[in-house]
Amino acid sequence: MKVILARDLQAASERVAEANRNRFRQHGVLAINLMGSPGAGKTALLEATLPRLHPRYGCTVVEGDIATTRDGERIAALGVPVVQLNTGGACHLDPAMVARALEELPGGGRLLFVENVGNLVCPAEVDIGTDRTVVVFSVTEGPDKPEKYPLAFSRADAVVLSKVDLLPHLDLRREDFLDVLGRCAPAAAVFPVSARTGEGVDAWCAWIEAQVTNQYSHPPGEG
Ligand code: MG
Ligand code: ZN
């Protein structure tokens, strides 16, 4: 009887993630894993971000959803190359899905955004080979969520606090979100953003540009 161990599958997954990472290095690409709850505003954030960064860096996008091509269509409408991954039920992307999507995207770009399946749990547990992890966290979710979903926040390089234009309509204070993020995402840069009004988008885009510079200002192996 053939026995397959979960830890061997895990090792195989890690090898594919590492291959993705190497591919990004070879092509001078910075890859960002965007995660967050369904409806956090991940795609809206991309719609606010891509028109600013695509002309200068060349962006490509992988859209992960259980079903539909809705988000892929929104990105394609911006003129940015996109592949839609439909997981058919799986609640996160795995590195092999991302590797398959990369085969369909044109080369030459410097920035890849991978919008993970809307979910604050397992996308945080699965390494897909990206260089930075960003959590999109909307004010309508409430300031208790970083403590309830600690892994996603503790591993984030940045947190985009989205939909801040709605704060005047909520009994919640911006300071309460910033306080909890300071505790639960101590390593993360925090960007209060409204994709609707454009508030905070400049600072968020400047952070991305700094990540590209940081990633490639040192020779491989030194940075
Ligand atoms: Mg989306
Ligand atoms: Zn999952």
CSV table of C-alpha atoms and ligand atoms in Angstrom, one decimal:
chain,number,residue,atom,x,y,z
A,1,MET,CA,0.0,0.0,0.0
A,2,LYS,CA,1.3,3.4,-1.0
A,3,VAL,CA,1.2,5.9,1.9
A,4,ILE,CA,1.2,9.6,1.2
A,5,LEU,CA,2.1,11.9,4.1
A,6,ALA,CA,0.7,15.3,4.5
A,7,ARG,CA,4.2,16.6,5.4
A,8,ASP,CA,5.5,15.4,2.0
A,9,LEU,CA,2.7,17.3,0.3
A,10,GLN,CA,3.6,20.3,2.4
A,11,ALA,CA,7.2,20.0,1.3
A,12,ALA,CA,6.1,19.7,-2.4
A,13,SER,CA,4.0,22.9,-1.9
A,14,GLU,CA,7.0,24.7,-0.4
A,15,ARG,CA,9.2,23.7,-3.4
A,16,VAL,CA,6.6,25.2,-5.8
A,17,ALA,CA,6.4,28.4,-3.8
A,18,GLU,CA,10.2,28.6,-3.9
A,19,ALA,CA,10.2,28.1,-7.6
A,20,ASN,CA,7.7,31.0,-7.9
A,21,ARG,CA,10.0,33.1,-5.8
A,22,ASN,CA,13.0,32.3,-7.9
A,23,ARG,CA,11.0,33.1,-11.1
A,24,PHE,CA,10.2,36.5,-9.6
A,25,ARG,CA,13.8,37.1,-8.8
A,26,GLN,CA,15.0,36.2,-12.3
A,27,HIS,CA,12.5,38.5,-13.9
A,28,GLY,CA,13.0,41.4,-11.5
A,29,VAL,CA,9.4,41.2,-10.4
A,30,LEU,CA,8.0,42.2,-7.0
A,31,ALA,CA,5.0,40.0,-6.2
A,32,ILE,CA,2.4,41.0,-3.6
A,33,ASN,CA,-0.1,38.7,-2.0
A,34,LEU,CA,-3.3,40.6,-1.3
A,35,MET,CA,-5.5,39.0,1.2
A,36,GLY,CA,-8.6,39.9,3.2
A,37,SER,CA,-12.2,39.0,3.9
A,38,PRO,CA,-14.8,38.8,1.2
A,39,GLY,CA,-15.9,42.4,0.5
A,40,ALA,CA,-12.9,44.0,2.2
A,41,GLY,CA,-12.2,46.0,-1.0
A,42,LYS,CA,-9.3,44.1,-2.4
A,43,THR,CA,-10.3,44.6,-6.0
A,44,ALA,CA,-11.4,48.2,-5.5
A,45,LEU,CA,-7.9,48.9,-4.0
A,46,LEU,CA,-6.4,47.4,-7.2
A,47,GLU,CA,-8.7,49.6,-9.3
A,48,ALA,CA,-7.3,52.6,-7.4
A,49,THR,CA,-3.7,51.4,-7.5
A,50,LEU,CA,-3.1,50.0,-11.0
A,51,PRO,CA,-3.8,53.3,-13.0
A,52,ARG,CA,-1.0,54.9,-11.0
A,53,LEU,CA,1.6,52.1,-11.0
A,54,HIS,CA,0.9,50.3,-14.3
A,55,PRO,CA,2.3,53.1,-16.6
A,56,ARG,CA,5.6,53.2,-14.6
A,57,TYR,CA,6.2,49.6,-13.6
A,58,GLY,CA,4.1,47.4,-15.8
A,59,CYS,CA,1.7,45.5,-13.6
A,60,THR,CA,0.1,42.0,-14.0
A,61,VAL,CA,-2.6,40.5,-11.8
A,62,VAL,CA,-3.7,37.1,-10.8
A,63,GLU,CA,-7.3,37.1,-9.5
A,64,GLY,CA,-8.3,34.3,-7.2
A,65,ASP,CA,-12.0,33.5,-6.6
A,66,ILE,CA,-14.0,30.4,-5.9
A,67,ALA,CA,-16.2,31.3,-8.9
A,68,THR,CA,-16.9,33.9,-11.5
A,69,THR,CA,-14.7,36.1,-13.7
A,70,ARG,CA,-16.1,39.4,-12.2
A,71,ASP,CA,-13.0,40.6,-10.6
A,72,GLY,CA,-10.8,39.6,-13.6
A,73,GLU,CA,-13.1,41.6,-15.8
A,74,ARG,CA,-12.7,44.7,-13.6
A,75,ILE,CA,-8.9,44.4,-13.9
A,76,ALA,CA,-9.0,43.7,-17.6
A,77,ALA,CA,-11.1,46.9,-18.1
A,78,LEU,CA,-8.1,48.9,-16.8
A,79,GLY,CA,-5.9,47.5,-19.6
A,80,VAL,CA,-3.8,45.4,-17.2
A,81,PRO,CA,-2.9,41.8,-18.1
A,82,VAL,CA,-4.9,39.5,-15.7
A,83,VAL,CA,-5.5,35.8,-15.3
A,84,GLN,CA,-8.6,34.7,-13.4
A,85,LEU,CA,-8.1,31.6,-11.2
A,86,ASN,CA,-11.3,29.9,-10.2
A,87,THR,CA,-10.7,27.4,-7.4
A,88,GLY,CA,-14.0,25.7,-7.7
A,89,GLY,CA,-14.5,25.7,-3.9
A,90,ALA,CA,-11.0,25.9,-2.4
A,91,CYS,CA,-10.8,28.8,0.0
A,92,HIS,CA,-7.2,29.8,-0.8
A,93,LEU,CA,-4.7,29.9,-3.6
A,94,ASP,CA,-1.9,27.4,-3.6
A,95,PRO,CA,1.5,27.9,-5.2
A,96,ALA,CA,0.8,25.5,-8.1
A,97,MET,CA,-2.3,27.5,-9.1
A,98,VAL,CA,-0.1,30.7,-9.1
A,99,ALA,CA,2.6,29.0,-11.1
A,100,ARG,CA,0.0,28.0,-13.7
A,101,ALA,CA,-1.4,31.5,-13.9
A,102,LEU,CA,2.1,32.9,-14.4
A,103,GLU,CA,2.5,30.9,-17.6
A,104,GLU,CA,-0.4,32.9,-19.1
A,105,LEU,CA,0.9,36.4,-18.2
A,106,PRO,CA,3.2,38.5,-20.4
A,107,GLY,CA,6.8,39.1,-19.2
A,108,GLY,CA,8.4,42.5,-18.8
A,109,GLY,CA,6.4,43.8,-15.9
A,110,ARG,CA,7.9,44.7,-12.5
A,111,LEU,CA,4.9,44.3,-10.2
A,112,LEU,CA,2.6,41.3,-9.8
A,113,PHE,CA,-0.5,41.5,-7.6
A,114,VAL,CA,-2.1,38.2,-6.5
A,115,GLU,CA,-5.6,38.8,-5.1
A,116,ASN,CA,-6.2,35.8,-2.9
A,117,VAL,CA,-9.6,34.2,-2.3
A,118,GLY,CA,-11.6,36.3,0.2
A,119,ASN,CA,-10.8,34.7,3.5
A,120,LEU,CA,-8.7,35.8,6.5
A,121,VAL,CA,-7.8,32.2,7.6
A,122,CYS,CA,-5.9,29.9,5.4
A,123,PRO,CA,-4.5,32.3,2.8
A,124,ALA,CA,-2.3,33.4,5.7
A,125,GLU,CA,-1.1,29.8,6.2
A,126,VAL,CA,-0.1,29.0,2.6
A,127,ASP,CA,3.1,30.4,1.1
A,128,ILE,CA,2.5,31.0,-2.6
A,129,GLY,CA,6.0,32.4,-3.2
A,130,THR,CA,5.1,36.1,-3.1
A,131,ASP,CA,7.6,38.7,-1.8
A,132,ARG,CA,5.2,40.8,0.3
A,133,THR,CA,1.9,40.1,2.1
A,134,VAL,CA,-0.7,42.8,2.4
A,135,VAL,CA,-4.0,42.5,4.3
A,136,VAL,CA,-6.9,44.6,3.2
A,137,PHE,CA,-9.1,45.3,6.2
A,138,SER,CA,-12.2,47.4,5.9
A,139,VAL,CA,-13.5,49.6,8.8
A,140,THR,CA,-16.9,47.9,8.4
A,141,GLU,CA,-15.4,44.6,9.7
A,142,GLY,CA,-14.8,46.2,13.1
A,143,PRO,CA,-11.7,46.6,15.2
A,144,ASP,CA,-12.0,43.3,16.9
A,145,LYS,CA,-11.0,41.3,13.8
A,146,PRO,CA,-7.1,41.5,14.0
A,147,GLU,CA,-7.3,39.8,17.4
A,148,LYS,CA,-9.7,37.2,16.1
A,149,TYR,CA,-7.6,36.4,13.0
A,150,PRO,CA,-4.1,36.9,14.4
A,151,LEU,CA,-2.0,35.0,11.9
A,152,ALA,CA,-3.0,37.1,8.8
A,153,PHE,CA,-2.2,40.3,10.7
A,154,SER,CA,0.9,39.2,12.4
A,155,ARG,CA,2.5,38.1,9.1
A,156,ALA,CA,1.5,41.2,7.1
A,157,ASP,CA,4.1,43.5,5.7
A,158,ALA,CA,1.4,46.1,5.3
A,159,VAL,CA,-2.3,46.5,6.2
A,160,VAL,CA,-4.6,48.7,4.1
A,161,LEU,CA,-7.4,50.0,6.4
A,162,SER,CA,-10.0,50.4,3.7
A,163,LYS,CA,-13.2,52.3,3.3
A,164,VAL,CA,-12.2,55.0,5.8
A,165,ASP,CA,-14.6,57.3,4.1
A,166,LEU,CA,-17.4,55.3,5.9
A,167,LEU,CA,-16.0,56.0,9.4
A,168,PRO,CA,-18.4,59.1,9.9
A,169,HIS,CA,-21.3,56.7,9.5
A,170,LEU,CA,-20.0,54.1,12.0
A,171,ASP,CA,-19.7,54.2,15.8
A,172,LEU,CA,-16.1,53.4,15.4
A,173,ARG,CA,-13.0,55.5,15.7
A,174,ARG,CA,-10.0,55.5,13.4
A,175,GLU,CA,-7.7,55.5,16.5
A,176,ASP,CA,-9.2,52.2,17.7
A,177,PHE,CA,-8.3,50.5,14.4
A,178,LEU,CA,-4.8,52.0,14.5
A,179,ASP,CA,-4.4,50.9,18.2
A,180,VAL,CA,-5.3,47.3,17.5
A,181,LEU,CA,-3.2,47.1,14.4
A,182,GLY,CA,-0.2,48.4,16.3
A,183,ARG,CA,-0.6,45.4,18.6
A,184,CYS,CA,-1.6,42.7,16.2
A,185,ALA,CA,0.4,43.8,13.1
A,186,PRO,CA,3.5,45.3,14.8
A,187,ALA,CA,5.7,44.8,11.7
A,188,ALA,CA,3.2,46.2,9.2
A,189,ALA,CA,3.0,49.6,7.6
A,190,VAL,CA,-0.6,50.8,8.0
A,191,PHE,CA,-2.4,52.8,5.3
A,192,PRO,CA,-5.8,54.2,6.0
A,193,VAL,CA,-7.3,54.4,2.5
A,194,SER,CA,-10.5,55.1,0.6
A,195,ALA,CA,-10.5,53.8,-2.9
A,196,ARG,CA,-13.7,55.8,-3.4
A,197,THR,CA,-12.3,59.2,-2.5
A,198,GLY,CA,-8.6,58.5,-3.2
A,199,GLU,CA,-7.6,59.3,0.4
A,200,GLY,CA,-4.4,57.5,1.3
A,201,VAL,CA,-3.8,56.0,-2.1
A,202,ASP,CA,-0.6,58.1,-2.7
A,203,ALA,CA,1.0,56.8,0.5
A,204,TRP,CA,0.1,53.2,-0.3
A,205,CYS,CA,1.5,53.5,-3.8
A,206,ALA,CA,4.7,55.1,-2.4
A,207,TRP,CA,5.1,52.1,-0.1
A,208,ILE,CA,4.8,49.7,-3.0
A,209,GLU,CA,7.4,51.7,-5.0
A,210,ALA,CA,9.8,51.6,-2.0
A,211,GLN,CA,9.3,47.8,-1.9
A,212,VAL,CA,10.4,47.4,-5.5
A,213,THR,CA,13.4,49.6,-4.8
A,214,ASN,CA,14.3,47.7,-1.6
A,215,GLN,CA,14.0,44.3,-3.4
A,216,TYR,CA,16.3,45.2,-6.2
A,217,SER,CA,18.7,47.7,-4.9
A,218,HIS,CA,21.0,44.9,-3.6
A,219,PRO,CA,22.5,42.1,-5.7
A,220,PRO,CA,20.8,38.7,-5.3
A,221,GLY,CA,21.7,37.1,-2.0
A,222,GLU,CA,22.6,40.3,-0.3
A,223,GLY,CA,19.2,41.9,0.0
B,1,MG,MG,-12.1,40.7,-5.3
B,2,ZN,ZN,-8.3,27.5,2.4
